[in-house]
């Protein structure tokens, strides 16, 4: 069978995300008809069901869509920019820096005095991480230097996170740090949505604006420069878009890995390697992937607080190994 046409694929993915979104609103320990609560007359729902739908499930479903979108999109952009099939948002140290900011907020006790200190600190951590990346890599840096700079930042942020976890004397703070680092969308509110979604949207626009430059870059750096592609601008948009979007996603959802690695590889056989076509479907695929993983948690273990980052890691780690084996065979 051949590939589906691009418009058909886009419409199919949009329809899948919409169906999964409404399913996410309906599924849980209490089954609710979201149509009655969101579209039809809301009086048809009991008061308790309204609270569950609007205060618990709607923020969770919205965050799953936007966080999945930015993770899938940033993974596709970074794989095109770095020309590395193993690239994903963590390679730049953004996720680790955001995690460090959140951990320091918990360690210092700021979260007990200010409810939203954790996501704000995570955003600041992501911003400082990308500024450090830009200073280490330099303006005219090559791909290898950028990757090595990202690895160094990730190692440093992880070491400082482990130090904070080791030094804390409060067992409740230690438990909160560990749970947050596992990644989850549980108990998020509309305030988290209002905090993260605008930054994710801006970051997503910046990433999508690199599509034409990445098309040219797929032919080689020299070819891209010869046809007028501004490589500094493209790098800046890709790095800052990833920092803003993934930083905001990590700030409200914790560390959720492998989405940016898996989704572009799943979408590539359907559209080819042209970034201008791959980026939108990777965003939609990321949203569908994360909502599906979140639904699986609620259906498989409804009585246990299984973390979303654990599920994506269980799926992603074998995929990563398979990808390494595939690349190795191609080289040999």
GROMACS .gro file of C-alpha atoms in nm:
model
  332
    1UNK     CA    1   0.000   0.000   0.000
    2UNK     CA    2   0.121   0.351  -0.080
    3UNK     CA    3   0.133   0.647   0.148
    4UNK     CA    4  -0.192   0.829   0.220
    5UNK     CA    5  -0.221   1.174   0.067
    6UNK     CA    6  -0.093   1.447   0.295
    7UNK     CA    7  -0.428   1.631   0.341
    8UNK     CA    8  -0.601   1.301   0.421
    9UNK     CA    9  -0.332   1.214   0.675
   10UNK     CA   10  -0.362   1.555   0.843
   11UNK     CA   11  -0.740   1.527   0.864
   12UNK     CA   12  -0.714   1.172   0.999
   13UNK     CA   13  -0.468   1.279   1.270
   14UNK     CA   14  -0.681   1.580   1.365
   15UNK     CA   15  -0.986   1.354   1.389
   16UNK     CA   16  -0.791   1.104   1.601
   17UNK     CA   17  -0.677   1.376   1.842
   18UNK     CA   18  -1.034   1.509   1.875
   19UNK     CA   19  -1.174   1.162   1.944
   20UNK     CA   20  -0.901   1.086   2.199
   21UNK     CA   21  -0.955   1.427   2.362
   22UNK     CA   22  -1.327   1.362   2.422
   23UNK     CA   23  -1.248   1.006   2.529
   24UNK     CA   24  -1.002   1.149   2.784
   25UNK     CA   25  -1.284   1.364   2.922
   26UNK     CA   26  -1.515   1.063   2.950
   27UNK     CA   27  -1.287   0.792   3.090
   28UNK     CA   28  -1.203   0.748   3.457
   29UNK     CA   29  -1.337   0.595   3.776
   30UNK     CA   30  -1.654   0.789   3.696
   31UNK     CA   31  -1.769   0.777   3.334
   32UNK     CA   32  -1.904   1.110   3.208
   33UNK     CA   33  -2.062   1.213   2.881
   34UNK     CA   34  -1.850   1.518   2.786
   35UNK     CA   35  -2.104   1.625   2.524
   36UNK     CA   36  -2.357   1.708   2.795
   37UNK     CA   37  -2.101   1.907   2.992
   38UNK     CA   38  -1.919   2.097   2.716
   39UNK     CA   39  -2.154   2.128   2.420
   40UNK     CA   40  -2.511   2.049   2.520
   41UNK     CA   41  -2.702   2.177   2.821
   42UNK     CA   42  -2.468   2.153   3.118
   43UNK     CA   43  -2.765   2.109   3.354
   44UNK     CA   44  -2.790   1.748   3.238
   45UNK     CA   45  -2.482   1.667   3.449
   46UNK     CA   46  -2.479   1.626   3.824
   47UNK     CA   47  -2.286   1.886   4.020
   48UNK     CA   48  -2.012   1.638   4.112
   49UNK     CA   49  -1.974   1.533   3.748
   50UNK     CA   50  -1.938   1.899   3.645
   51UNK     CA   51  -1.657   1.947   3.894
   52UNK     CA   52  -1.480   1.631   3.771
   53UNK     CA   53  -1.519   1.734   3.406
   54UNK     CA   54  -1.424   2.102   3.430
   55UNK     CA   55  -1.178   2.106   3.719
   56UNK     CA   56  -0.996   1.772   3.679
   57UNK     CA   57  -1.032   1.613   3.336
   58UNK     CA   58  -1.047   1.917   3.108
   59UNK     CA   59  -0.711   2.064   3.227
   60UNK     CA   60  -0.553   1.717   3.209
   61UNK     CA   61  -0.679   1.656   2.854
   62UNK     CA   62  -0.576   2.003   2.733
   63UNK     CA   63  -0.226   1.965   2.876
   64UNK     CA   64  -0.193   1.619   2.720
   65UNK     CA   65  -0.272   1.771   2.378
   66UNK     CA   66  -0.038   2.069   2.404
   67UNK     CA   67   0.248   1.892   2.583
   68UNK     CA   68   0.232   1.604   2.334
   69UNK     CA   69   0.226   1.849   2.042
   70UNK     CA   70   0.535   2.041   2.152
   71UNK     CA   71   0.733   1.728   2.240
   72UNK     CA   72   0.662   1.564   1.903
   73UNK     CA   73   0.723   1.886   1.711
   74UNK     CA   74   1.049   1.974   1.888
   75UNK     CA   75   1.181   1.622   1.833
   76UNK     CA   76   1.118   1.646   1.458
   77UNK     CA   77   1.282   1.991   1.440
   78UNK     CA   78   1.591   1.886   1.634
   79UNK     CA   79   1.635   1.570   1.427
   80UNK     CA   80   1.629   1.788   1.115
   81UNK     CA   81   1.851   2.061   1.256
   82UNK     CA   82   2.114   1.832   1.407
   83UNK     CA   83   2.075   1.573   1.129
   84UNK     CA   84   2.072   1.308   1.397
   85UNK     CA   85   1.794   1.044   1.413
   86UNK     CA   86   1.848   1.006   1.789
   87UNK     CA   87   1.797   1.376   1.868
   88UNK     CA   88   1.512   1.478   2.097
   89UNK     CA   89   1.444   1.773   2.334
   90UNK     CA   90   1.662   1.627   2.608
   91UNK     CA   91   1.971   1.648   2.389
   92UNK     CA   92   1.987   2.026   2.440
   93UNK     CA   93   1.959   2.000   2.818
   94UNK     CA   94   1.626   2.188   2.825
   95UNK     CA   95   1.433   1.918   3.013
   96UNK     CA   96   1.714   1.862   3.265
   97UNK     CA   97   1.749   2.237   3.329
   98UNK     CA   98   1.375   2.278   3.377
   99UNK     CA   99   1.374   1.981   3.614
  100UNK     CA  100   1.659   2.134   3.814
  101UNK     CA  101   1.468   2.460   3.851
  102UNK     CA  102   1.160   2.277   3.979
  103UNK     CA  103   1.365   2.061   4.217
  104UNK     CA  104   1.535   2.369   4.364
  105UNK     CA  105   1.194   2.526   4.423
  106UNK     CA  106   1.085   2.216   4.615
  107UNK     CA  107   1.416   2.189   4.801
  108UNK     CA  108   1.413   2.553   4.912
  109UNK     CA  109   1.054   2.534   5.033
  110UNK     CA  110   0.921   2.794   4.788
  111UNK     CA  111   0.641   2.559   4.683
  112UNK     CA  112   0.497   2.568   5.036
  113UNK     CA  113   0.466   2.948   5.037
  114UNK     CA  114   0.374   3.004   4.672
  115UNK     CA  115   0.159   2.746   4.493
  116UNK     CA  116   0.298   2.812   4.144
  117UNK     CA  117   0.662   2.851   4.240
  118UNK     CA  118   0.735   2.508   4.089
  119UNK     CA  119   0.630   2.575   3.726
  120UNK     CA  120   0.777   2.926   3.734
  121UNK     CA  121   1.110   2.795   3.867
  122UNK     CA  122   1.109   2.524   3.598
  123UNK     CA  123   1.060   2.787   3.327
  124UNK     CA  124   1.346   2.994   3.466
  125UNK     CA  125   1.564   2.682   3.477
  126UNK     CA  126   1.488   2.605   3.111
  127UNK     CA  127   1.571   2.963   3.009
  128UNK     CA  128   1.901   2.962   3.199
  129UNK     CA  129   1.987   2.624   3.048
  130UNK     CA  130   1.939   2.745   2.692
  131UNK     CA  131   2.136   3.065   2.759
  132UNK     CA  132   2.420   2.849   2.889
  133UNK     CA  133   2.389   2.630   2.579
  134UNK     CA  134   2.417   2.929   2.348
  135UNK     CA  135   2.719   3.064   2.536
  136UNK     CA  136   2.896   2.726   2.532
  137UNK     CA  137   2.816   2.642   2.172
  138UNK     CA  138   2.889   2.987   2.034
  139UNK     CA  139   2.720   3.167   1.747
  140UNK     CA  140   2.880   2.981   1.461
  141UNK     CA  141   2.900   2.642   1.627
  142UNK     CA  142   2.869   2.318   1.438
  143UNK     CA  143   2.629   2.035   1.515
  144UNK     CA  144   2.878   1.831   1.717
  145UNK     CA  145   2.962   2.126   1.944
  146UNK     CA  146   2.595   2.191   2.007
  147UNK     CA  147   2.526   1.828   2.096
  148UNK     CA  148   2.827   1.809   2.327
  149UNK     CA  149   2.721   2.135   2.495
  150UNK     CA  150   2.373   1.991   2.550
  151UNK     CA  151   2.518   1.671   2.696
  152UNK     CA  152   2.736   1.876   2.933
  153UNK     CA  153   2.438   2.084   3.051
  154UNK     CA  154   2.226   1.771   3.098
  155UNK     CA  155   2.501   1.606   3.303
  156UNK     CA  156   2.550   1.916   3.520
  157UNK     CA  157   2.176   1.967   3.578
  158UNK     CA  158   2.128   1.598   3.660
  159UNK     CA  159   2.419   1.606   3.904
  160UNK     CA  160   2.282   1.913   4.082
  161UNK     CA  161   1.935   1.756   4.092
  162UNK     CA  162   2.080   1.443   4.253
  163UNK     CA  163   2.272   1.660   4.500
  164UNK     CA  164   1.954   1.843   4.603
  165UNK     CA  165   1.774   1.511   4.643
  166UNK     CA  166   2.062   1.375   4.849
  167UNK     CA  167   2.093   1.684   5.072
  168UNK     CA  168   1.728   1.735   5.159
  169UNK     CA  169   1.640   1.633   5.514
  170UNK     CA  170   1.265   1.648   5.459
  171UNK     CA  171   1.131   1.307   5.348
  172UNK     CA  172   0.815   1.467   5.210
  173UNK     CA  173   1.022   1.701   4.992
  174UNK     CA  174   1.228   1.404   4.871
  175UNK     CA  175   0.911   1.218   4.780
  176UNK     CA  176   0.770   1.522   4.599
  177UNK     CA  177   1.092   1.564   4.402
  178UNK     CA  178   1.095   1.199   4.296
  179UNK     CA  179   0.728   1.198   4.197
  180UNK     CA  180   0.761   1.523   4.002
  181UNK     CA  181   1.064   1.395   3.810
  182UNK     CA  182   0.863   1.092   3.696
  183UNK     CA  183   0.625   1.317   3.500
  184UNK     CA  184   0.247   1.330   3.534
  185UNK     CA  185  -0.066   1.521   3.433
  186UNK     CA  186  -0.260   1.428   3.745
  187UNK     CA  187  -0.410   1.705   3.963
  188UNK     CA  188  -0.335   1.983   3.718
  189UNK     CA  189  -0.569   2.284   3.709
  190UNK     CA  190  -0.669   2.547   3.456
  191UNK     CA  191  -0.406   2.775   3.611
  192UNK     CA  192  -0.139   2.531   3.486
  193UNK     CA  193  -0.304   2.541   3.144
  194UNK     CA  194  -0.306   2.922   3.140
  195UNK     CA  195   0.058   2.928   3.245
  196UNK     CA  196   0.192   2.673   2.997
  197UNK     CA  197  -0.024   2.688   2.684
  198UNK     CA  198   0.068   3.045   2.570
  199UNK     CA  199   0.440   2.966   2.598
  200UNK     CA  200   0.393   2.630   2.426
  201UNK     CA  201   0.201   2.802   2.146
  202UNK     CA  202   0.473   3.064   2.094
  203UNK     CA  203   0.742   2.797   2.101
  204UNK     CA  204   0.544   2.588   1.853
  205UNK     CA  205   0.513   2.881   1.610
  206UNK     CA  206   0.889   2.939   1.630
  207UNK     CA  207   0.957   2.572   1.559
  208UNK     CA  208   0.712   2.555   1.268
  209UNK     CA  209   0.874   2.863   1.113
  210UNK     CA  210   1.194   2.663   1.061
  211UNK     CA  211   1.026   2.420   0.819
  212UNK     CA  212   1.149   2.573   0.491
  213UNK     CA  213   1.503   2.617   0.624
  214UNK     CA  214   1.508   2.255   0.741
  215UNK     CA  215   1.391   2.144   0.395
  216UNK     CA  216   1.698   2.313   0.249
  217UNK     CA  217   1.921   2.186   0.529
  218UNK     CA  218   1.823   1.828   0.447
  219UNK     CA  219   2.023   1.873   0.125
  220UNK     CA  220   2.332   1.972   0.325
  221UNK     CA  221   2.460   2.279   0.507
  222UNK     CA  222   2.650   2.415   0.206
  223UNK     CA  223   2.346   2.382  -0.021
  224UNK     CA  224   2.124   2.550   0.240
  225UNK     CA  225   2.363   2.844   0.271
  226UNK     CA  226   2.398   2.874  -0.107
  227UNK     CA  227   2.024   2.925  -0.151
  228UNK     CA  228   2.011   3.192   0.118
  229UNK     CA  229   1.916   3.007   0.436
  230UNK     CA  230   2.020   3.200   0.747
  231UNK     CA  231   2.163   2.921   0.961
  232UNK     CA  232   2.206   3.141   1.270
  233UNK     CA  233   1.842   3.244   1.259
  234UNK     CA  234   1.730   2.885   1.204
  235UNK     CA  235   1.935   2.760   1.500
  236UNK     CA  236   1.807   3.041   1.720
  237UNK     CA  237   1.442   2.971   1.634
  238UNK     CA  238   1.486   2.595   1.685
  239UNK     CA  239   1.671   2.628   2.016
  240UNK     CA  240   1.459   2.907   2.164
  241UNK     CA  241   1.136   2.747   2.042
  242UNK     CA  242   1.238   2.420   2.206
  243UNK     CA  243   1.341   2.598   2.524
  244UNK     CA  244   1.018   2.793   2.550
  245UNK     CA  245   0.781   2.514   2.451
  246UNK     CA  246   0.947   2.215   2.617
  247UNK     CA  247   1.042   2.426   2.919
  248UNK     CA  248   0.676   2.522   2.968
  249UNK     CA  249   0.566   2.161   2.916
  250UNK     CA  250   0.820   2.032   3.167
  251UNK     CA  251   0.718   2.306   3.410
  252UNK     CA  252   0.363   2.174   3.439
  253UNK     CA  253   0.400   1.804   3.354
  254UNK     CA  254   0.744   1.710   3.482
  255UNK     CA  255   0.998   1.515   3.283
  256UNK     CA  256   0.824   1.312   3.010
  257UNK     CA  257   1.081   1.152   2.785
  258UNK     CA  258   1.099   0.969   2.451
  259UNK     CA  259   0.792   1.132   2.292
  260UNK     CA  260   1.011   1.359   2.081
  261UNK     CA  261   1.219   1.059   1.976
  262UNK     CA  262   0.944   0.810   1.897
  263UNK     CA  263   0.678   1.017   1.722
  264UNK     CA  264   0.886   1.163   1.432
  265UNK     CA  265   1.011   0.814   1.347
  266UNK     CA  266   0.655   0.679   1.347
  267UNK     CA  267   0.534   0.962   1.123
  268UNK     CA  268   0.829   0.967   0.880
  269UNK     CA  269   0.726   0.655   0.681
  270UNK     CA  270   0.386   0.818   0.619
  271UNK     CA  271   0.514   1.150   0.483
  272UNK     CA  272   0.880   1.103   0.399
  273UNK     CA  273   1.173   1.297   0.539
  274UNK     CA  274   1.073   1.644   0.418
  275UNK     CA  275   1.052   1.854   0.738
  276UNK     CA  276   0.782   2.091   0.611
  277UNK     CA  277   0.548   1.791   0.595
  278UNK     CA  278   0.690   1.604   0.893
  279UNK     CA  279   0.658   1.884   1.150
  280UNK     CA  280   0.276   1.925   1.155
  281UNK     CA  281   0.208   1.550   1.161
  282UNK     CA  282   0.468   1.502   1.435
  283UNK     CA  283   0.288   1.760   1.648
  284UNK     CA  284  -0.047   1.587   1.597
  285UNK     CA  285   0.111   1.245   1.646
  286UNK     CA  286   0.269   1.362   1.972
  287UNK     CA  287  -0.069   1.479   2.100
  288UNK     CA  288  -0.234   1.147   2.007
  289UNK     CA  289   0.053   0.949   2.161
  290UNK     CA  290   0.044   1.131   2.495
  291UNK     CA  291  -0.335   1.123   2.530
  292UNK     CA  292  -0.328   0.750   2.454
  293UNK     CA  293  -0.059   0.690   2.717
  294UNK     CA  294  -0.257   0.894   2.972
  295UNK     CA  295  -0.573   0.697   2.892
  296UNK     CA  296  -0.384   0.370   2.930
  297UNK     CA  297  -0.284   0.470   3.282
  298UNK     CA  298  -0.645   0.532   3.382
  299UNK     CA  299  -0.775   0.213   3.222
  300UNK     CA  300  -0.503  -0.033   3.328
  301UNK     CA  301  -0.436   0.083   3.685
  302UNK     CA  302  -0.720   0.315   3.789
  303UNK     CA  303  -0.645   0.273   4.160
  304UNK     CA  304  -0.269   0.339   4.135
  305UNK     CA  305  -0.101   0.668   4.056
  306UNK     CA  306   0.114   0.535   3.774
  307UNK     CA  307   0.325   0.821   3.638
  308UNK     CA  308   0.300   0.921   3.273
  309UNK     CA  309   0.678   0.955   3.234
  310UNK     CA  310   0.718   0.593   3.346
  311UNK     CA  311   0.480   0.472   3.074
  312UNK     CA  312   0.651   0.672   2.798
  313UNK     CA  313   0.990   0.544   2.917
  314UNK     CA  314   0.869   0.182   2.912
  315UNK     CA  315   0.754   0.233   2.553
  316UNK     CA  316   1.045   0.452   2.448
  317UNK     CA  317   1.345   0.259   2.582
  318UNK     CA  318   1.286  -0.055   2.367
  319UNK     CA  319   1.213   0.172   2.069
  320UNK     CA  320   1.542   0.352   2.128
  321UNK     CA  321   1.732   0.021   2.136
  322UNK     CA  322   1.557  -0.094   1.817
  323UNK     CA  323   1.651   0.234   1.651
  324UNK     CA  324   2.016   0.192   1.752
  325UNK     CA  325   2.023  -0.160   1.609
  326UNK     CA  326   1.862  -0.037   1.286
  327UNK     CA  327   2.117   0.244   1.248
  328UNK     CA  328   2.403   0.004   1.322
  329UNK     CA  329   2.286  -0.238   1.053
  330UNK     CA  330   2.258   0.048   0.806
  331UNK     CA  331   2.616   0.157   0.879
  332UNK     CA  332   2.752  -0.197   0.854
   0.00000   0.00000   0.00000
